[in-house]
Amino acid sequence: AQSVTQLGSHVSVSEGALVLLRCNYSSSVPPYLFWYVQYPNQGLQLLLKYTTGATLVKGINGFEAEFKKSETSFHLTKPSAHMSDAAEYFCAVSFNDMRFGAGTRLTVKP
Amino acid sequence: DTGVSQDPRHKITKRGQNVTFRCDPISEHNRLYWYRQTLGQGPEFLTYFQNEAQLEKSRLLSDRFSAERPKGSFSTLEIQRTEQGDSAMYLCASSSEDGELFFGEGSRLTVL
């Protein structure tokens, strides 16, 4: 069985500060890992994904994530938060189907 | 390519009525997924098709729920005898073999 746990349902940062959203996964086979973002009243959009190869993955809008097998983690980071980053972020693990974490709501303070 | 489309976008119904949602995936995608999302929660997996075959169903999918993808293209999700607890956003997504899901904007169900 595969699952993900997102640590922290709500993260608040100041504009310009580092964003760190935590995700740990459980999978019995090598996982595909994803981060999706959901803006208010909109559908889910893919930020980035890890399938194979380089463990540091760069995505859209300056986000990146690092796959750490030893820690079973896939944390999402962005060096400098922007007001437009305020949204709900979901980590997901996929083998045949995709399972999502409960989400982390990111608030960016001016 | 217009992406994944879902219809209707909003549905308000009375308890006990049946509702049906339709999903048109991206044309070249052979995999289609249904999820349910409630406020403040992540999408919960409901079911998954590869072409016309329904390969997996969540235990969340009670006997009142049924999904079909008869020709391996569009899919329908029917909820019979709706209950207030069925109120949620129903999301459809499609993918090719690489596993990246493309989501529609969802169908919001309100059961009064």
mmCIF file of C-alpha atoms in Angstrom:
data_model
loop_
_atom_site.group_PDB
_atom_site.id
_atom_site.type_symbol
_atom_site.label_atom_id
_atom_site.label_comp_id
_atom_site.label_asym_id
_atom_site.label_seq_id
_atom_site.Cartn_x
_atom_site.Cartn_y
_atom_site.Cartn_z
ATOM 1 C CA ALA A 1 0.000 0.000 0.000
ATOM 2 C CA GLN A 2 1.129 3.522 -0.612
ATOM 3 C CA SER A 3 0.363 6.679 1.304
ATOM 4 C CA VAL A 4 1.677 10.137 2.068
ATOM 5 C CA THR A 5 1.751 12.209 5.218
ATOM 6 C CA GLN A 6 2.013 15.968 5.075
ATOM 7 C CA LEU A 7 3.352 17.468 8.264
ATOM 8 C CA GLY A 8 1.549 20.662 9.128
ATOM 9 C CA SER A 9 -1.884 21.466 7.822
ATOM 10 C CA HIS A 10 -1.093 25.163 7.794
ATOM 11 C CA VAL A 11 2.190 26.977 7.171
ATOM 12 C CA SER A 12 2.562 30.736 7.371
ATOM 13 C CA VAL A 13 5.619 32.618 6.088
ATOM 14 C CA SER A 14 6.509 36.204 5.375
ATOM 15 C CA GLU A 15 6.956 37.412 1.836
ATOM 16 C CA GLY A 16 10.560 36.759 0.814
ATOM 17 C CA ALA A 17 11.085 34.010 3.395
ATOM 18 C CA LEU A 18 11.929 30.378 2.723
ATOM 19 C CA VAL A 19 9.005 28.057 2.080
ATOM 20 C CA LEU A 20 9.317 24.483 3.356
ATOM 21 C CA LEU A 21 6.388 22.084 3.066
ATOM 22 C CA ARG A 22 7.009 18.594 4.399
ATOM 23 C CA CYS A 23 5.938 15.292 2.883
ATOM 24 C CA ASN A 24 6.786 11.735 3.873
ATOM 25 C CA TYR A 25 5.674 8.750 1.874
ATOM 26 C CA SER A 26 5.140 5.065 2.328
ATOM 27 C CA SER A 27 5.412 2.755 -0.647
ATOM 28 C CA SER A 28 6.287 -0.880 -1.094
ATOM 29 C CA VAL A 29 7.762 -0.203 -4.537
ATOM 30 C CA PRO A 30 9.870 2.653 -5.896
ATOM 31 C CA PRO A 31 7.433 5.525 -5.943
ATOM 32 C CA TYR A 32 6.562 8.248 -8.335
ATOM 33 C CA LEU A 33 6.104 11.407 -6.253
ATOM 34 C CA PHE A 34 4.265 14.579 -7.088
ATOM 35 C CA TRP A 35 3.394 17.981 -5.697
ATOM 36 C CA TYR A 36 0.196 19.632 -6.818
ATOM 37 C CA VAL A 37 -1.082 23.119 -6.017
ATOM 38 C CA GLN A 38 -4.689 24.217 -5.733
ATOM 39 C CA TYR A 39 -5.591 27.882 -5.802
ATOM 40 C CA PRO A 40 -8.976 28.940 -4.406
ATOM 41 C CA ASN A 41 -11.862 27.771 -6.575
ATOM 42 C CA GLN A 42 -9.528 26.197 -9.091
ATOM 43 C CA GLY A 43 -8.497 22.664 -10.054
ATOM 44 C CA LEU A 44 -5.250 20.960 -9.102
ATOM 45 C CA GLN A 45 -2.157 21.879 -11.072
ATOM 46 C CA LEU A 46 1.084 19.929 -11.189
ATOM 47 C CA LEU A 47 4.044 21.735 -9.602
ATOM 48 C CA LEU A 48 6.670 19.060 -10.078
ATOM 49 C CA LYS A 49 7.221 15.320 -10.154
ATOM 50 C CA TYR A 50 9.862 12.724 -9.404
ATOM 51 C CA THR A 51 9.893 9.496 -11.359
ATOM 52 C CA THR A 52 13.505 8.351 -11.777
ATOM 53 C CA GLY A 53 16.911 9.949 -12.161
ATOM 54 C CA ALA A 54 17.996 13.147 -10.461
ATOM 55 C CA THR A 55 16.673 13.346 -6.930
ATOM 56 C CA LEU A 56 16.428 17.156 -6.929
ATOM 57 C CA VAL A 57 13.472 18.116 -9.044
ATOM 58 C CA LYS A 58 12.693 21.629 -10.200
ATOM 59 C CA GLY A 59 9.159 22.703 -10.898
ATOM 60 C CA ILE A 60 7.178 25.723 -11.892
ATOM 61 C CA ASN A 61 7.120 29.059 -10.066
ATOM 62 C CA GLY A 62 10.555 28.526 -8.488
ATOM 63 C CA PHE A 63 9.602 25.472 -6.437
ATOM 64 C CA GLU A 64 11.792 22.419 -6.074
ATOM 65 C CA ALA A 65 11.711 19.160 -4.140
ATOM 66 C CA GLU A 66 14.288 16.568 -3.197
ATOM 67 C CA PHE A 67 13.592 12.843 -3.112
ATOM 68 C CA LYS A 68 15.382 11.294 -0.122
ATOM 69 C CA LYS A 69 14.911 7.544 -0.115
ATOM 70 C CA SER A 70 16.672 7.049 3.232
ATOM 71 C CA GLU A 71 14.252 9.468 4.883
ATOM 72 C CA THR A 72 11.239 8.513 2.734
ATOM 73 C CA SER A 73 10.705 12.223 2.197
ATOM 74 C CA PHE A 74 9.868 14.557 -0.656
ATOM 75 C CA HIS A 75 9.813 18.022 0.890
ATOM 76 C CA LEU A 76 8.864 21.048 -1.215
ATOM 77 C CA THR A 77 10.894 24.246 -0.990
ATOM 78 C CA LYS A 78 11.067 27.711 -2.467
ATOM 79 C CA PRO A 79 13.831 30.139 -1.496
ATOM 80 C CA SER A 80 11.678 33.255 -1.445
ATOM 81 C CA ALA A 81 7.912 33.280 -0.953
ATOM 82 C CA HIS A 82 5.682 35.506 -3.020
ATOM 83 C CA MET A 83 2.163 36.598 -2.177
ATOM 84 C CA SER A 84 0.909 34.676 -5.212
ATOM 85 C CA ASP A 85 2.182 31.414 -3.662
ATOM 86 C CA ALA A 86 -0.691 31.400 -1.170
ATOM 87 C CA ALA A 87 -2.623 28.219 -1.932
ATOM 88 C CA GLU A 88 -3.214 24.630 -0.837
ATOM 89 C CA TYR A 89 -0.381 22.225 -1.627
ATOM 90 C CA PHE A 90 -0.788 18.471 -1.953
ATOM 91 C CA CYS A 91 1.882 15.796 -1.980
ATOM 92 C CA ALA A 92 0.996 12.583 -3.812
ATOM 93 C CA VAL A 93 2.466 9.142 -4.402
ATOM 94 C CA SER A 94 1.687 7.012 -7.427
ATOM 95 C CA PHE A 95 2.153 3.444 -8.513
ATOM 96 C CA ASN A 96 -0.916 2.511 -10.532
ATOM 97 C CA ASP A 97 -3.238 5.017 -8.905
ATOM 98 C CA MET A 98 -2.366 8.235 -7.107
ATOM 99 C CA ARG A 99 -2.873 8.843 -3.395
ATOM 100 C CA PHE A 100 -2.812 12.342 -1.924
ATOM 101 C CA GLY A 101 -1.893 13.763 1.420
ATOM 102 C CA ALA A 102 -4.322 15.885 3.386
ATOM 103 C CA GLY A 103 -2.764 19.090 2.123
ATOM 104 C CA THR A 104 -0.895 22.066 3.569
ATOM 105 C CA ARG A 105 -2.365 25.520 3.328
ATOM 106 C CA LEU A 106 0.333 28.116 2.709
ATOM 107 C CA THR A 107 -0.286 31.660 3.843
ATOM 108 C CA VAL A 108 2.115 34.429 2.825
ATOM 109 C CA LYS A 109 2.199 37.559 4.972
ATOM 110 C CA PRO A 110 3.233 40.904 3.501
ATOM 111 C CA ASP B 1 -6.633 19.687 -26.721
ATOM 112 C CA THR B 2 -9.031 21.215 -24.245
ATOM 113 C CA GLY B 3 -7.939 19.300 -21.176
ATOM 114 C CA VAL B 4 -10.164 17.301 -18.851
ATOM 115 C CA SER B 5 -13.732 18.531 -18.783
ATOM 116 C CA GLN B 6 -16.422 17.718 -16.244
ATOM 117 C CA ASP B 7 -20.139 18.246 -16.358
ATOM 118 C CA PRO B 8 -22.069 19.606 -14.587
ATOM 119 C CA ARG B 9 -19.849 21.976 -12.630
ATOM 120 C CA HIS B 10 -22.443 22.346 -9.901
ATOM 121 C CA LYS B 11 -25.330 20.130 -8.897
ATOM 122 C CA ILE B 12 -27.828 20.741 -6.119
ATOM 123 C CA THR B 13 -30.143 17.860 -5.335
ATOM 124 C CA LYS B 14 -32.469 16.650 -2.649
ATOM 125 C CA ARG B 15 -31.602 13.722 -0.446
ATOM 126 C CA GLY B 16 -32.660 10.455 -2.022
ATOM 127 C CA GLN B 17 -32.296 11.595 -5.614
ATOM 128 C CA ASN B 18 -29.858 10.095 -8.099
ATOM 129 C CA VAL B 19 -27.134 12.177 -9.737
ATOM 130 C CA THR B 20 -24.723 11.496 -12.568
ATOM 131 C CA PHE B 21 -21.474 13.239 -13.398
ATOM 132 C CA ARG B 22 -19.632 13.028 -16.682
ATOM 133 C CA CYS B 23 -15.918 13.300 -17.357
ATOM 134 C CA ASP B 24 -14.240 13.715 -20.727
ATOM 135 C CA PRO B 25 -10.515 13.007 -20.399
ATOM 136 C CA ILE B 26 -7.663 14.198 -22.547
ATOM 137 C CA SER B 27 -8.149 12.224 -25.747
ATOM 138 C CA GLU B 28 -4.847 10.363 -25.838
ATOM 139 C CA HIS B 29 -4.941 9.351 -22.165
ATOM 140 C CA ASN B 30 -5.860 5.737 -21.440
ATOM 141 C CA ARG B 31 -6.189 6.129 -17.661
ATOM 142 C CA LEU B 32 -9.042 7.863 -15.917
ATOM 143 C CA TYR B 33 -9.528 8.487 -12.209
ATOM 144 C CA TRP B 34 -12.306 9.704 -9.943
ATOM 145 C CA TYR B 35 -11.600 11.430 -6.640
ATOM 146 C CA ARG B 36 -13.750 13.083 -3.997
ATOM 147 C CA GLN B 37 -12.606 16.177 -2.139
ATOM 148 C CA THR B 38 -14.233 17.798 0.864
ATOM 149 C CA LEU B 39 -13.340 21.167 2.339
ATOM 150 C CA GLY B 40 -9.894 21.218 3.879
ATOM 151 C CA GLN B 41 -9.026 17.694 2.774
ATOM 152 C CA GLY B 42 -6.926 16.161 0.063
ATOM 153 C CA PRO B 43 -8.520 14.304 -2.837
ATOM 154 C CA GLU B 44 -9.699 10.837 -1.797
ATOM 155 C CA PHE B 45 -9.294 8.107 -4.381
ATOM 156 C CA LEU B 46 -12.553 6.545 -5.539
ATOM 157 C CA THR B 47 -11.840 4.495 -8.638
ATOM 158 C CA TYR B 48 -9.542 4.089 -11.621
ATOM 159 C CA PHE B 49 -9.938 2.886 -15.207
ATOM 160 C CA GLN B 50 -7.401 1.762 -17.718
ATOM 161 C CA ASN B 51 -9.187 2.024 -21.039
ATOM 162 C CA GLU B 52 -12.649 0.559 -20.351
ATOM 163 C CA ALA B 53 -11.541 -1.715 -17.508
ATOM 164 C CA GLN B 54 -12.231 -0.589 -13.940
ATOM 165 C CA LEU B 55 -9.064 -1.779 -12.209
ATOM 166 C CA GLU B 56 -9.530 -0.551 -8.687
ATOM 167 C CA LYS B 57 -12.308 0.688 -6.427
ATOM 168 C CA SER B 58 -11.892 2.288 -3.040
ATOM 169 C CA ARG B 59 -13.798 1.005 -0.045
ATOM 170 C CA LEU B 60 -15.171 4.557 0.066
ATOM 171 C CA LEU B 61 -17.191 3.661 -3.001
ATOM 172 C CA SER B 62 -20.330 2.210 -1.458
ATOM 173 C CA ASP B 63 -22.932 0.240 -3.365
ATOM 174 C CA ARG B 64 -24.714 3.503 -4.112
ATOM 175 C CA PHE B 65 -21.804 4.634 -6.266
ATOM 176 C CA SER B 66 -21.101 3.261 -9.715
ATOM 177 C CA ALA B 67 -18.669 4.364 -12.386
ATOM 178 C CA GLU B 68 -18.420 3.358 -16.005
ATOM 179 C CA ARG B 69 -16.198 4.006 -18.956
ATOM 180 C CA PRO B 70 -17.947 1.998 -21.636
ATOM 181 C CA LYS B 71 -15.817 2.800 -24.674
ATOM 182 C CA GLY B 72 -12.614 3.734 -22.945
ATOM 183 C CA SER B 73 -13.191 7.421 -23.558
ATOM 184 C CA PHE B 74 -15.604 9.437 -21.378
ATOM 185 C CA SER B 75 -16.683 8.205 -17.959
ATOM 186 C CA THR B 76 -19.731 8.631 -15.767
ATOM 187 C CA LEU B 77 -20.023 8.522 -11.992
ATOM 188 C CA GLU B 78 -23.513 7.872 -10.664
ATOM 189 C CA ILE B 79 -24.610 8.270 -7.075
ATOM 190 C CA GLN B 80 -27.936 6.673 -6.199
ATOM 191 C CA ARG B 81 -30.146 7.673 -3.279
ATOM 192 C CA THR B 82 -27.909 10.600 -2.379
ATOM 193 C CA GLU B 83 -27.227 11.423 1.266
ATOM 194 C CA GLN B 84 -26.070 14.697 2.794
ATOM 195 C CA GLY B 85 -22.673 13.128 3.427
ATOM 196 C CA ASP B 86 -22.198 12.791 -0.316
ATOM 197 C CA SER B 87 -21.859 16.576 -0.598
ATOM 198 C CA ALA B 88 -18.359 17.167 -1.952
ATOM 199 C CA MET B 89 -16.348 18.096 -5.003
ATOM 200 C CA TYR B 90 -16.001 15.167 -7.387
ATOM 201 C CA LEU B 91 -12.785 15.357 -9.357
ATOM 202 C CA CYS B 92 -11.882 13.546 -12.533
ATOM 203 C CA ALA B 93 -8.341 13.170 -13.818
ATOM 204 C CA SER B 94 -6.673 11.417 -16.704
ATOM 205 C CA SER B 95 -3.146 10.310 -17.432
ATOM 206 C CA SER B 96 -0.976 8.465 -19.866
ATOM 207 C CA GLU B 97 1.505 5.775 -18.826
ATOM 208 C CA ASP B 98 3.853 8.220 -17.073
ATOM 209 C CA GLY B 99 1.400 8.660 -14.227
ATOM 210 C CA GLU B 100 1.093 12.456 -14.261
ATOM 211 C CA LEU B 101 -2.536 13.272 -13.591
ATOM 212 C CA PHE B 102 -4.327 16.110 -15.312
ATOM 213 C CA PHE B 103 -7.377 17.230 -13.389
ATOM 214 C CA GLY B 104 -10.649 18.721 -14.441
ATOM 215 C CA GLU B 105 -12.149 21.585 -12.464
ATOM 216 C CA GLY B 106 -14.516 19.266 -10.661
ATOM 217 C CA SER B 107 -18.236 18.804 -10.162
ATOM 218 C CA ARG B 108 -19.543 20.209 -6.916
ATOM 219 C CA LEU B 109 -22.430 18.283 -5.392
ATOM 220 C CA THR B 110 -24.689 19.737 -2.720
ATOM 221 C CA VAL B 111 -27.275 17.412 -1.203
ATOM 222 C CA LEU B 112 -30.034 19.203 0.687
#
